[in-house]
């Protein structure tokens, strides 16, 4: 190859890299990344549902005036289509709609962020949801109003039980963020105070998880894990001895893999899924992409059968430290539900 040709190729690569970096810098955070930046830095796992996108996908015509029955029907249909496996509101939706004045019928998105210190349920609300009206309902139902606007409304298990059956414990204590159009909730009032410190800029958010989620392209539903939680939850160590032995042989035959520092799995609007597996060193990512793609196209020890019975591998490659694998699910397969808990061979550490 001539020097002129080599220089030309380098120039093309540099221009492509500059364009990509410019896009990442100029494109605003998607809602998932923004939500993760409101979660405490200690967050180890997060579960996301884009309720606006789910309603659009289903053609659902529910709104603030819909009945509890209609909202529960929305949840049932979303569950049947594997659109809502990440939601914490499955048993709560109808009662929320009737008693609290908001629910998956009017939420734009939902994020459940969990860490060693606690959990927070974050809910984006549509523009036509009246947060003042929600505040009035909270007072009437027994929550104690905070002294400062945007503070924690203290409820508790007795208040929650009096509202209606099936409500998730995460709704015990609430904060209403009018400027962000967000409702926060937690089963621990002190933990909710910690989240408010992040929102106010006094503490750090889950920046690493937010960066990882940026590769998911605005998913309908997603799980995002840090490395420690991914390696614990998805590990082949959860399988029996025979499955572990088979997995060891398959990993060795694929060329080996490196430990994960992050993991995300998402259902995209076109119905495909994307797995993002982050490794420590970008130099290791291309080999991991080859090995993990090979593992994703073969036997599924610990789950039974082959992965090809659930999905096909459409694309696999490396982007910096991230291994990105795009999957096309077989019709009727609950792939997102299956692949966000272990053992998952191609996500092993």
mmCIF file of C-alpha atoms in Angstrom:
data_model
loop_
_atom_site.group_PDB
_atom_site.id
_atom_site.type_symbol
_atom_site.label_atom_id
_atom_site.label_comp_id
_atom_site.label_asym_id
_atom_site.label_seq_id
_atom_site.Cartn_x
_atom_site.Cartn_y
_atom_site.Cartn_z
ATOM 1 C CA UNK A 1 0.000 0.000 0.000
ATOM 2 C CA UNK A 2 1.382 3.429 -0.938
ATOM 3 C CA UNK A 3 2.044 6.138 1.573
ATOM 4 C CA UNK A 4 -0.620 8.322 -0.063
ATOM 5 C CA UNK A 5 -3.225 5.556 0.289
ATOM 6 C CA UNK A 6 -2.267 4.947 3.919
ATOM 7 C CA UNK A 7 -2.547 8.642 4.763
ATOM 8 C CA UNK A 8 -5.928 8.757 3.038
ATOM 9 C CA UNK A 9 -7.248 5.824 5.037
ATOM 10 C CA UNK A 10 -5.998 7.340 8.296
ATOM 11 C CA UNK A 11 -7.720 10.609 7.414
ATOM 12 C CA UNK A 12 -11.010 8.819 6.789
ATOM 13 C CA UNK A 13 -10.777 6.986 10.117
ATOM 14 C CA UNK A 14 -9.932 10.201 11.976
ATOM 15 C CA UNK A 15 -12.821 12.068 10.347
ATOM 16 C CA UNK A 16 -15.219 9.242 11.224
ATOM 17 C CA UNK A 17 -14.002 9.246 14.829
ATOM 18 C CA UNK A 18 -14.348 13.027 15.085
ATOM 19 C CA UNK A 19 -17.886 12.822 13.663
ATOM 20 C CA UNK A 20 -18.838 10.100 16.157
ATOM 21 C CA UNK A 21 -17.383 12.025 19.087
ATOM 22 C CA UNK A 22 -19.139 15.170 17.925
ATOM 23 C CA UNK A 23 -22.439 13.300 17.778
ATOM 24 C CA UNK A 24 -21.957 11.938 21.300
ATOM 25 C CA UNK A 25 -21.075 15.410 22.629
ATOM 26 C CA UNK A 26 -23.823 17.327 20.847
ATOM 27 C CA UNK A 27 -26.634 14.789 21.236
ATOM 28 C CA UNK A 28 -28.464 15.397 24.523
ATOM 29 C CA UNK A 29 -28.773 12.583 27.027
ATOM 30 C CA UNK A 30 -31.686 10.280 26.431
ATOM 31 C CA UNK A 31 -34.196 9.923 29.308
ATOM 32 C CA UNK A 32 -32.571 6.706 30.617
ATOM 33 C CA UNK A 33 -29.145 8.336 30.960
ATOM 34 C CA UNK A 34 -30.677 11.434 32.584
ATOM 35 C CA UNK A 35 -32.581 9.281 35.061
ATOM 36 C CA UNK A 36 -29.460 7.308 35.985
ATOM 37 C CA UNK A 37 -27.648 10.563 36.683
ATOM 38 C CA UNK A 38 -30.319 11.279 39.309
ATOM 39 C CA UNK A 39 -29.680 7.927 41.005
ATOM 40 C CA UNK A 40 -27.010 7.649 43.730
ATOM 41 C CA UNK A 41 -23.479 6.766 42.631
ATOM 42 C CA UNK A 42 -23.702 3.517 44.607
ATOM 43 C CA UNK A 43 -26.442 2.201 42.266
ATOM 44 C CA UNK A 44 -25.504 -1.298 41.150
ATOM 45 C CA UNK A 45 -28.520 -2.174 39.009
ATOM 46 C CA UNK A 46 -31.348 -0.356 37.301
ATOM 47 C CA UNK A 47 -34.501 -1.420 35.494
ATOM 48 C CA UNK A 48 -36.035 0.872 32.847
ATOM 49 C CA UNK A 49 -39.415 1.066 31.132
ATOM 50 C CA UNK A 50 -40.297 3.686 28.516
ATOM 51 C CA UNK A 51 -44.035 3.825 29.185
ATOM 52 C CA UNK A 52 -44.686 6.388 26.472
ATOM 53 C CA UNK A 53 -42.989 4.078 23.976
ATOM 54 C CA UNK A 54 -44.801 1.001 25.324
ATOM 55 C CA UNK A 55 -48.202 2.677 24.918
ATOM 56 C CA UNK A 56 -47.250 3.709 21.390
ATOM 57 C CA UNK A 57 -46.069 0.167 20.580
ATOM 58 C CA UNK A 58 -49.373 -1.284 21.785
ATOM 59 C CA UNK A 59 -51.550 1.430 20.265
ATOM 60 C CA UNK A 60 -53.011 1.951 23.744
ATOM 61 C CA UNK A 61 -55.394 4.855 24.192
ATOM 62 C CA UNK A 62 -55.272 5.197 27.964
ATOM 63 C CA UNK A 63 -54.885 8.516 29.749
ATOM 64 C CA UNK A 64 -55.578 10.269 33.043
ATOM 65 C CA UNK A 65 -59.304 9.566 32.702
ATOM 66 C CA UNK A 66 -58.944 5.823 32.114
ATOM 67 C CA UNK A 67 -60.332 3.384 34.651
ATOM 68 C CA UNK A 68 -58.270 1.092 36.834
ATOM 69 C CA UNK A 69 -59.508 -1.847 34.761
ATOM 70 C CA UNK A 70 -58.276 -0.227 31.539
ATOM 71 C CA UNK A 71 -54.881 0.467 33.095
ATOM 72 C CA UNK A 72 -54.578 -3.110 34.352
ATOM 73 C CA UNK A 73 -55.412 -4.287 30.820
ATOM 74 C CA UNK A 74 -52.546 -2.131 29.528
ATOM 75 C CA UNK A 75 -50.180 -3.836 31.980
ATOM 76 C CA UNK A 76 -51.425 -7.289 31.018
ATOM 77 C CA UNK A 77 -50.917 -6.633 27.310
ATOM 78 C CA UNK A 78 -47.460 -5.148 27.940
ATOM 79 C CA UNK A 79 -46.520 -8.220 29.965
ATOM 80 C CA UNK A 80 -47.726 -10.573 27.234
ATOM 81 C CA UNK A 81 -45.488 -8.761 24.715
ATOM 82 C CA UNK A 82 -42.468 -8.778 27.078
ATOM 83 C CA UNK A 83 -42.528 -4.968 27.101
ATOM 84 C CA UNK A 84 -42.787 -4.517 30.873
ATOM 85 C CA UNK A 85 -40.541 -7.106 32.596
ATOM 86 C CA UNK A 86 -38.429 -4.313 34.095
ATOM 87 C CA UNK A 87 -41.354 -2.457 35.699
ATOM 88 C CA UNK A 88 -41.927 -2.501 39.460
ATOM 89 C CA UNK A 89 -45.539 -1.333 39.039
ATOM 90 C CA UNK A 90 -47.192 -4.493 37.726
ATOM 91 C CA UNK A 91 -49.510 -5.014 40.714
ATOM 92 C CA UNK A 92 -49.791 -1.320 41.553
ATOM 93 C CA UNK A 93 -51.021 0.285 38.328
ATOM 94 C CA UNK A 94 -54.790 0.185 38.777
ATOM 95 C CA UNK A 95 -54.754 1.449 42.373
ATOM 96 C CA UNK A 96 -52.223 4.131 41.454
ATOM 97 C CA UNK A 97 -54.500 5.355 38.666
ATOM 98 C CA UNK A 98 -57.572 5.580 40.901
ATOM 99 C CA UNK A 99 -56.045 6.764 44.160
ATOM 100 C CA UNK A 100 -52.752 8.554 43.414
ATOM 101 C CA UNK A 101 -53.655 10.206 40.125
ATOM 102 C CA UNK A 102 -50.782 8.796 38.072
ATOM 103 C CA UNK A 103 -49.848 5.365 36.712
ATOM 104 C CA UNK A 104 -48.285 3.716 33.651
ATOM 105 C CA UNK A 105 -51.198 5.248 31.729
ATOM 106 C CA UNK A 106 -49.713 8.718 32.279
ATOM 107 C CA UNK A 107 -46.039 8.045 33.046
ATOM 108 C CA UNK A 108 -43.513 8.845 30.342
ATOM 109 C CA UNK A 109 -40.902 6.526 31.839
ATOM 110 C CA UNK A 110 -39.971 4.508 34.935
ATOM 111 C CA UNK A 111 -36.591 3.611 36.446
ATOM 112 C CA UNK A 112 -36.052 1.413 39.494
ATOM 113 C CA UNK A 113 -32.488 2.033 40.734
ATOM 114 C CA UNK A 114 -31.096 -0.228 43.458
ATOM 115 C CA UNK A 115 -27.857 -0.254 45.427
ATOM 116 C CA UNK A 116 -26.448 -1.503 48.738
ATOM 117 C CA UNK A 117 -28.080 1.353 50.660
ATOM 118 C CA UNK A 118 -31.576 1.184 49.224
ATOM 119 C CA UNK A 119 -33.799 1.582 46.205
ATOM 120 C CA UNK A 120 -35.578 4.449 44.486
ATOM 121 C CA UNK A 121 -38.452 4.304 42.024
ATOM 122 C CA UNK A 122 -38.245 7.204 39.555
ATOM 123 C CA UNK A 123 -41.236 8.081 37.402
ATOM 124 C CA UNK A 124 -41.397 10.711 34.683
ATOM 125 C CA UNK A 125 -44.902 12.167 34.331
ATOM 126 C CA UNK A 126 -46.581 13.570 31.237
ATOM 127 C CA UNK A 127 -47.121 17.308 30.856
ATOM 128 C CA UNK A 128 -50.843 17.009 31.461
ATOM 129 C CA UNK A 129 -50.370 15.360 34.878
ATOM 130 C CA UNK A 130 -51.114 17.901 37.628
ATOM 131 C CA UNK A 131 -48.492 17.489 40.359
ATOM 132 C CA UNK A 132 -50.425 19.874 42.644
ATOM 133 C CA UNK A 133 -53.423 17.572 42.362
ATOM 134 C CA UNK A 134 -51.203 14.600 43.240
ATOM 135 C CA UNK A 135 -49.985 16.514 46.304
ATOM 136 C CA UNK A 136 -53.584 17.100 47.392
ATOM 137 C CA UNK A 137 -54.296 13.394 47.037
ATOM 138 C CA UNK A 138 -51.230 12.495 49.118
ATOM 139 C CA UNK A 139 -52.438 14.776 51.946
ATOM 140 C CA UNK A 140 -55.928 13.285 51.830
ATOM 141 C CA UNK A 141 -54.552 9.730 51.866
ATOM 142 C CA UNK A 142 -52.340 10.271 54.925
ATOM 143 C CA UNK A 143 -48.876 11.228 53.708
ATOM 144 C CA UNK A 144 -47.167 13.931 55.789
ATOM 145 C CA UNK A 145 -46.387 17.002 53.699
ATOM 146 C CA UNK A 146 -42.733 18.172 53.732
ATOM 147 C CA UNK A 147 -41.808 21.583 55.055
ATOM 148 C CA UNK A 148 -39.915 22.424 51.868
ATOM 149 C CA UNK A 149 -41.306 22.110 48.372
ATOM 150 C CA UNK A 150 -39.600 19.173 46.688
ATOM 151 C CA UNK A 151 -38.949 17.461 50.029
ATOM 152 C CA UNK A 152 -39.989 13.987 51.157
ATOM 153 C CA UNK A 153 -43.634 13.163 51.733
ATOM 154 C CA UNK A 154 -43.479 10.632 54.583
ATOM 155 C CA UNK A 155 -45.956 7.793 54.451
ATOM 156 C CA UNK A 156 -45.077 4.295 55.600
ATOM 157 C CA UNK A 157 -46.514 0.775 55.403
ATOM 158 C CA UNK A 158 -49.764 1.621 57.223
ATOM 159 C CA UNK A 159 -50.506 4.566 54.938
ATOM 160 C CA UNK A 160 -49.760 2.472 51.871
ATOM 161 C CA UNK A 161 -51.951 -0.400 53.047
ATOM 162 C CA UNK A 162 -54.850 1.984 53.609
ATOM 163 C CA UNK A 163 -54.677 3.248 50.016
ATOM 164 C CA UNK A 164 -55.379 -0.105 48.399
ATOM 165 C CA UNK A 165 -54.056 -3.615 47.728
ATOM 166 C CA UNK A 166 -51.041 -4.558 45.657
ATOM 167 C CA UNK A 167 -49.055 -1.329 45.920
ATOM 168 C CA UNK A 168 -45.283 -1.807 45.762
ATOM 169 C CA UNK A 169 -43.516 -0.937 49.037
ATOM 170 C CA UNK A 170 -41.381 1.534 47.070
ATOM 171 C CA UNK A 171 -44.341 3.943 47.103
ATOM 172 C CA UNK A 172 -44.235 4.439 50.879
ATOM 173 C CA UNK A 173 -42.377 7.773 50.715
ATOM 174 C CA UNK A 174 -42.609 10.240 47.844
ATOM 175 C CA UNK A 175 -40.957 13.374 46.446
ATOM 176 C CA UNK A 176 -42.546 15.551 43.738
ATOM 177 C CA UNK A 177 -40.058 17.319 41.466
ATOM 178 C CA UNK A 178 -42.086 19.873 39.533
ATOM 179 C CA UNK A 179 -39.182 21.296 37.517
ATOM 180 C CA UNK A 180 -38.084 17.874 36.277
ATOM 181 C CA UNK A 181 -41.631 16.473 35.908
ATOM 182 C CA UNK A 182 -40.543 13.507 38.022
ATOM 183 C CA UNK A 183 -42.023 11.616 40.969
ATOM 184 C CA UNK A 184 -39.537 9.819 43.217
ATOM 185 C CA UNK A 185 -40.515 7.084 45.663
ATOM 186 C CA UNK A 186 -38.769 4.749 48.084
ATOM 187 C CA UNK A 187 -39.516 2.444 50.984
ATOM 188 C CA UNK A 188 -36.903 4.379 53.004
ATOM 189 C CA UNK A 189 -37.356 8.099 53.628
ATOM 190 C CA UNK A 190 -33.644 8.684 54.473
ATOM 191 C CA UNK A 191 -32.623 7.035 51.182
ATOM 192 C CA UNK A 192 -34.986 9.310 49.315
ATOM 193 C CA UNK A 193 -33.228 12.262 50.973
ATOM 194 C CA UNK A 194 -29.958 10.924 49.541
ATOM 195 C CA UNK A 195 -31.505 10.832 46.082
ATOM 196 C CA UNK A 196 -32.673 14.433 46.448
ATOM 197 C CA UNK A 197 -29.075 15.398 47.284
ATOM 198 C CA UNK A 198 -28.035 13.918 43.922
ATOM 199 C CA UNK A 199 -30.840 15.768 42.129
ATOM 200 C CA UNK A 200 -29.739 19.020 43.782
ATOM 201 C CA UNK A 201 -26.139 18.470 42.654
ATOM 202 C CA UNK A 202 -24.755 17.941 46.156
ATOM 203 C CA UNK A 203 -23.855 14.265 45.588
ATOM 204 C CA UNK A 204 -22.698 12.300 42.548
ATOM 205 C CA UNK A 205 -25.062 10.282 40.395
ATOM 206 C CA UNK A 206 -24.616 6.898 38.722
ATOM 207 C CA UNK A 207 -22.403 8.318 35.980
ATOM 208 C CA UNK A 208 -20.789 5.030 34.915
ATOM 209 C CA UNK A 209 -24.160 3.356 34.415
ATOM 210 C CA UNK A 210 -25.437 6.418 32.558
ATOM 211 C CA UNK A 211 -22.481 6.256 30.160
ATOM 212 C CA UNK A 212 -23.065 2.556 29.592
ATOM 213 C CA UNK A 213 -26.780 3.135 28.945
ATOM 214 C CA UNK A 214 -25.882 5.659 26.255
ATOM 215 C CA UNK A 215 -25.156 2.772 23.860
ATOM 216 C CA UNK A 216 -28.729 1.474 24.066
ATOM 217 C CA UNK A 217 -30.397 4.018 21.733
ATOM 218 C CA UNK A 218 -33.515 4.903 23.748
ATOM 219 C CA UNK A 219 -34.859 1.425 24.549
ATOM 220 C CA UNK A 220 -38.433 0.475 25.396
ATOM 221 C CA UNK A 221 -37.174 -1.592 28.327
ATOM 222 C CA UNK A 222 -33.703 -2.239 29.706
ATOM 223 C CA UNK A 223 -31.610 -3.579 32.564
ATOM 224 C CA UNK A 224 -28.286 -1.908 33.397
ATOM 225 C CA UNK A 225 -25.832 -3.520 35.848
ATOM 226 C CA UNK A 226 -22.421 -2.595 37.204
ATOM 227 C CA UNK A 227 -19.656 -5.153 36.846
ATOM 228 C CA UNK A 228 -19.900 -6.684 40.304
ATOM 229 C CA UNK A 229 -23.656 -7.203 40.094
ATOM 230 C CA UNK A 230 -23.462 -8.520 36.516
ATOM 231 C CA UNK A 231 -20.776 -11.045 37.389
ATOM 232 C CA UNK A 232 -22.794 -12.217 40.392
ATOM 233 C CA UNK A 233 -26.233 -12.311 38.780
ATOM 234 C CA UNK A 234 -25.351 -13.684 35.350
ATOM 235 C CA UNK A 235 -22.566 -16.030 36.453
ATOM 236 C CA UNK A 236 -22.476 -19.671 35.448
ATOM 237 C CA UNK A 237 -21.792 -20.448 39.117
ATOM 238 C CA UNK A 238 -25.576 -20.418 39.549
ATOM 239 C CA UNK A 239 -25.857 -23.465 37.308
ATOM 240 C CA UNK A 240 -25.357 -27.078 38.369
ATOM 241 C CA UNK A 241 -21.989 -28.800 38.099
ATOM 242 C CA UNK A 242 -22.703 -30.406 34.713
ATOM 243 C CA UNK A 243 -23.768 -27.081 33.182
ATOM 244 C CA UNK A 244 -20.710 -25.340 34.644
ATOM 245 C CA UNK A 245 -18.396 -27.977 33.150
ATOM 246 C CA UNK A 246 -20.068 -27.623 29.741
ATOM 247 C CA UNK A 247 -19.797 -23.837 29.994
ATOM 248 C CA UNK A 248 -16.082 -24.010 30.785
ATOM 249 C CA UNK A 249 -15.493 -26.101 27.654
ATOM 250 C CA UNK A 250 -17.561 -23.771 25.464
ATOM 251 C CA UNK A 251 -15.802 -20.639 26.743
ATOM 252 C CA UNK A 252 -12.384 -22.221 26.173
ATOM 253 C CA UNK A 253 -13.370 -23.296 22.649
ATOM 254 C CA UNK A 254 -14.574 -19.744 21.891
ATOM 255 C CA UNK A 255 -11.197 -18.304 22.907
ATOM 256 C CA UNK A 256 -11.961 -17.156 26.448
ATOM 257 C CA UNK A 257 -13.534 -13.951 27.753
ATOM 258 C CA UNK A 258 -12.577 -11.148 30.124
ATOM 259 C CA UNK A 259 -14.433 -10.079 33.290
ATOM 260 C CA UNK A 260 -17.209 -7.537 32.845
ATOM 261 C CA UNK A 261 -17.172 -4.045 34.326
ATOM 262 C CA UNK A 262 -20.748 -3.388 33.183
ATOM 263 C CA UNK A 263 -23.688 -5.021 31.439
ATOM 264 C CA UNK A 264 -26.857 -3.759 29.778
ATOM 265 C CA UNK A 265 -29.630 -5.546 27.930
ATOM 266 C CA UNK A 266 -32.367 -3.643 26.125
ATOM 267 C CA UNK A 267 -35.466 -4.146 24.024
ATOM 268 C CA UNK A 268 -35.314 -1.664 21.143
ATOM 269 C CA UNK A 269 -38.304 -0.013 19.422
ATOM 270 C CA UNK A 270 -37.872 -2.193 16.319
ATOM 271 C CA UNK A 271 -38.315 -5.360 18.400
ATOM 272 C CA UNK A 272 -34.642 -6.372 18.385
ATOM 273 C CA UNK A 273 -32.537 -6.613 21.517
ATOM 274 C CA UNK A 274 -29.136 -5.176 22.264
ATOM 275 C CA UNK A 275 -26.642 -6.580 24.760
ATOM 276 C CA UNK A 276 -23.785 -4.332 25.842
ATOM 277 C CA UNK A 277 -20.959 -5.995 27.748
ATOM 278 C CA UNK A 278 -18.225 -3.691 29.032
ATOM 279 C CA UNK A 279 -14.679 -4.897 29.712
ATOM 280 C CA UNK A 280 -11.849 -3.158 31.550
ATOM 281 C CA UNK A 281 -9.509 -2.698 28.588
ATOM 282 C CA UNK A 282 -10.637 -1.548 25.129
ATOM 283 C CA UNK A 283 -7.871 -3.688 23.606
ATOM 284 C CA UNK A 284 -9.694 -6.802 24.853
ATOM 285 C CA UNK A 285 -13.096 -5.833 23.468
ATOM 286 C CA UNK A 286 -12.693 -7.077 19.833
ATOM 287 C CA UNK A 287 -11.668 -10.578 20.922
ATOM 288 C CA UNK A 288 -14.458 -10.622 23.498
ATOM 289 C CA UNK A 289 -16.942 -9.578 20.815
ATOM 290 C CA UNK A 290 -15.944 -12.573 18.677
ATOM 291 C CA UNK A 291 -15.998 -15.013 21.591
ATOM 292 C CA UNK A 292 -19.243 -13.793 23.137
ATOM 293 C CA UNK A 293 -21.020 -13.722 19.759
ATOM 294 C CA UNK A 294 -19.958 -17.314 19.211
ATOM 295 C CA UNK A 295 -21.247 -18.264 22.672
ATOM 296 C CA UNK A 296 -24.554 -16.472 21.990
ATOM 297 C CA UNK A 297 -25.096 -18.599 18.890
ATOM 298 C CA UNK A 298 -24.683 -21.982 20.574
ATOM 299 C CA UNK A 299 -25.827 -24.066 23.549
ATOM 300 C CA UNK A 300 -27.331 -22.376 26.620
ATOM 301 C CA UNK A 301 -26.107 -24.446 29.581
ATOM 302 C CA UNK A 302 -27.966 -23.638 32.756
ATOM 303 C CA UNK A 303 -30.997 -22.458 30.775
ATOM 304 C CA UNK A 304 -31.462 -25.481 28.558
ATOM 305 C CA UNK A 305 -31.487 -25.916 24.802
ATOM 306 C CA UNK A 306 -29.694 -23.501 22.473
ATOM 307 C CA UNK A 307 -29.747 -19.718 22.365
ATOM 308 C CA UNK A 308 -30.760 -20.025 18.697
ATOM 309 C CA UNK A 309 -34.151 -21.287 19.898
ATOM 310 C CA UNK A 310 -34.665 -17.860 21.475
ATOM 311 C CA UNK A 311 -32.872 -15.432 19.143
ATOM 312 C CA UNK A 312 -30.401 -15.005 16.302
ATOM 313 C CA UNK A 313 -27.213 -12.925 16.495
ATOM 314 C CA UNK A 314 -27.570 -10.125 13.942
ATOM 315 C CA UNK A 315 -24.403 -8.139 14.666
ATOM 316 C CA UNK A 316 -21.487 -8.181 17.069
ATOM 317 C CA UNK A 317 -18.614 -5.760 17.423
ATOM 318 C CA UNK A 318 -16.541 -3.614 19.745
ATOM 319 C CA UNK A 319 -16.991 0.092 20.431
ATOM 320 C CA UNK A 320 -14.218 1.193 22.785
ATOM 321 C CA UNK A 321 -14.577 -0.889 25.953
ATOM 322 C CA UNK A 322 -18.065 -2.062 25.005
ATOM 323 C CA UNK A 323 -18.935 -5.296 23.256
ATOM 324 C CA UNK A 324 -22.235 -4.703 21.440
ATOM 325 C CA UNK A 325 -24.315 -7.688 20.313
ATOM 326 C CA UNK A 326 -27.608 -7.138 18.500
ATOM 327 C CA UNK A 327 -30.127 -9.966 18.754
ATOM 328 C CA UNK A 328 -33.368 -10.734 16.921
ATOM 329 C CA UNK A 329 -35.794 -12.665 19.129
ATOM 330 C CA UNK A 330 -37.812 -15.603 17.879
ATOM 331 C CA UNK A 331 -41.515 -14.750 17.821
ATOM 332 C CA UNK A 332 -43.068 -15.446 21.203
ATOM 333 C CA UNK A 333 -39.746 -15.670 23.060
ATOM 334 C CA UNK A 334 -39.384 -13.711 26.312
ATOM 335 C CA UNK A 335 -35.741 -12.906 25.689
ATOM 336 C CA UNK A 336 -35.350 -9.780 27.817
ATOM 337 C CA UNK A 337 -36.856 -11.549 30.805
ATOM 338 C CA UNK A 338 -34.655 -14.614 30.266
ATOM 339 C CA UNK A 339 -31.327 -12.841 29.728
ATOM 340 C CA UNK A 340 -31.360 -10.384 32.631
ATOM 341 C CA UNK A 341 -30.930 -13.108 35.248
ATOM 342 C CA UNK A 342 -28.423 -15.916 35.231
ATOM 343 C CA UNK A 343 -26.908 -18.064 34.276
ATOM 344 C CA UNK A 344 -26.250 -16.459 30.865
ATOM 345 C CA UNK A 345 -23.265 -18.088 29.164
ATOM 346 C CA UNK A 346 -22.334 -15.273 26.762
ATOM 347 C CA UNK A 347 -22.414 -12.760 29.653
ATOM 348 C CA UNK A 348 -20.194 -14.841 31.936
ATOM 349 C CA UNK A 349 -17.220 -13.246 33.661
#
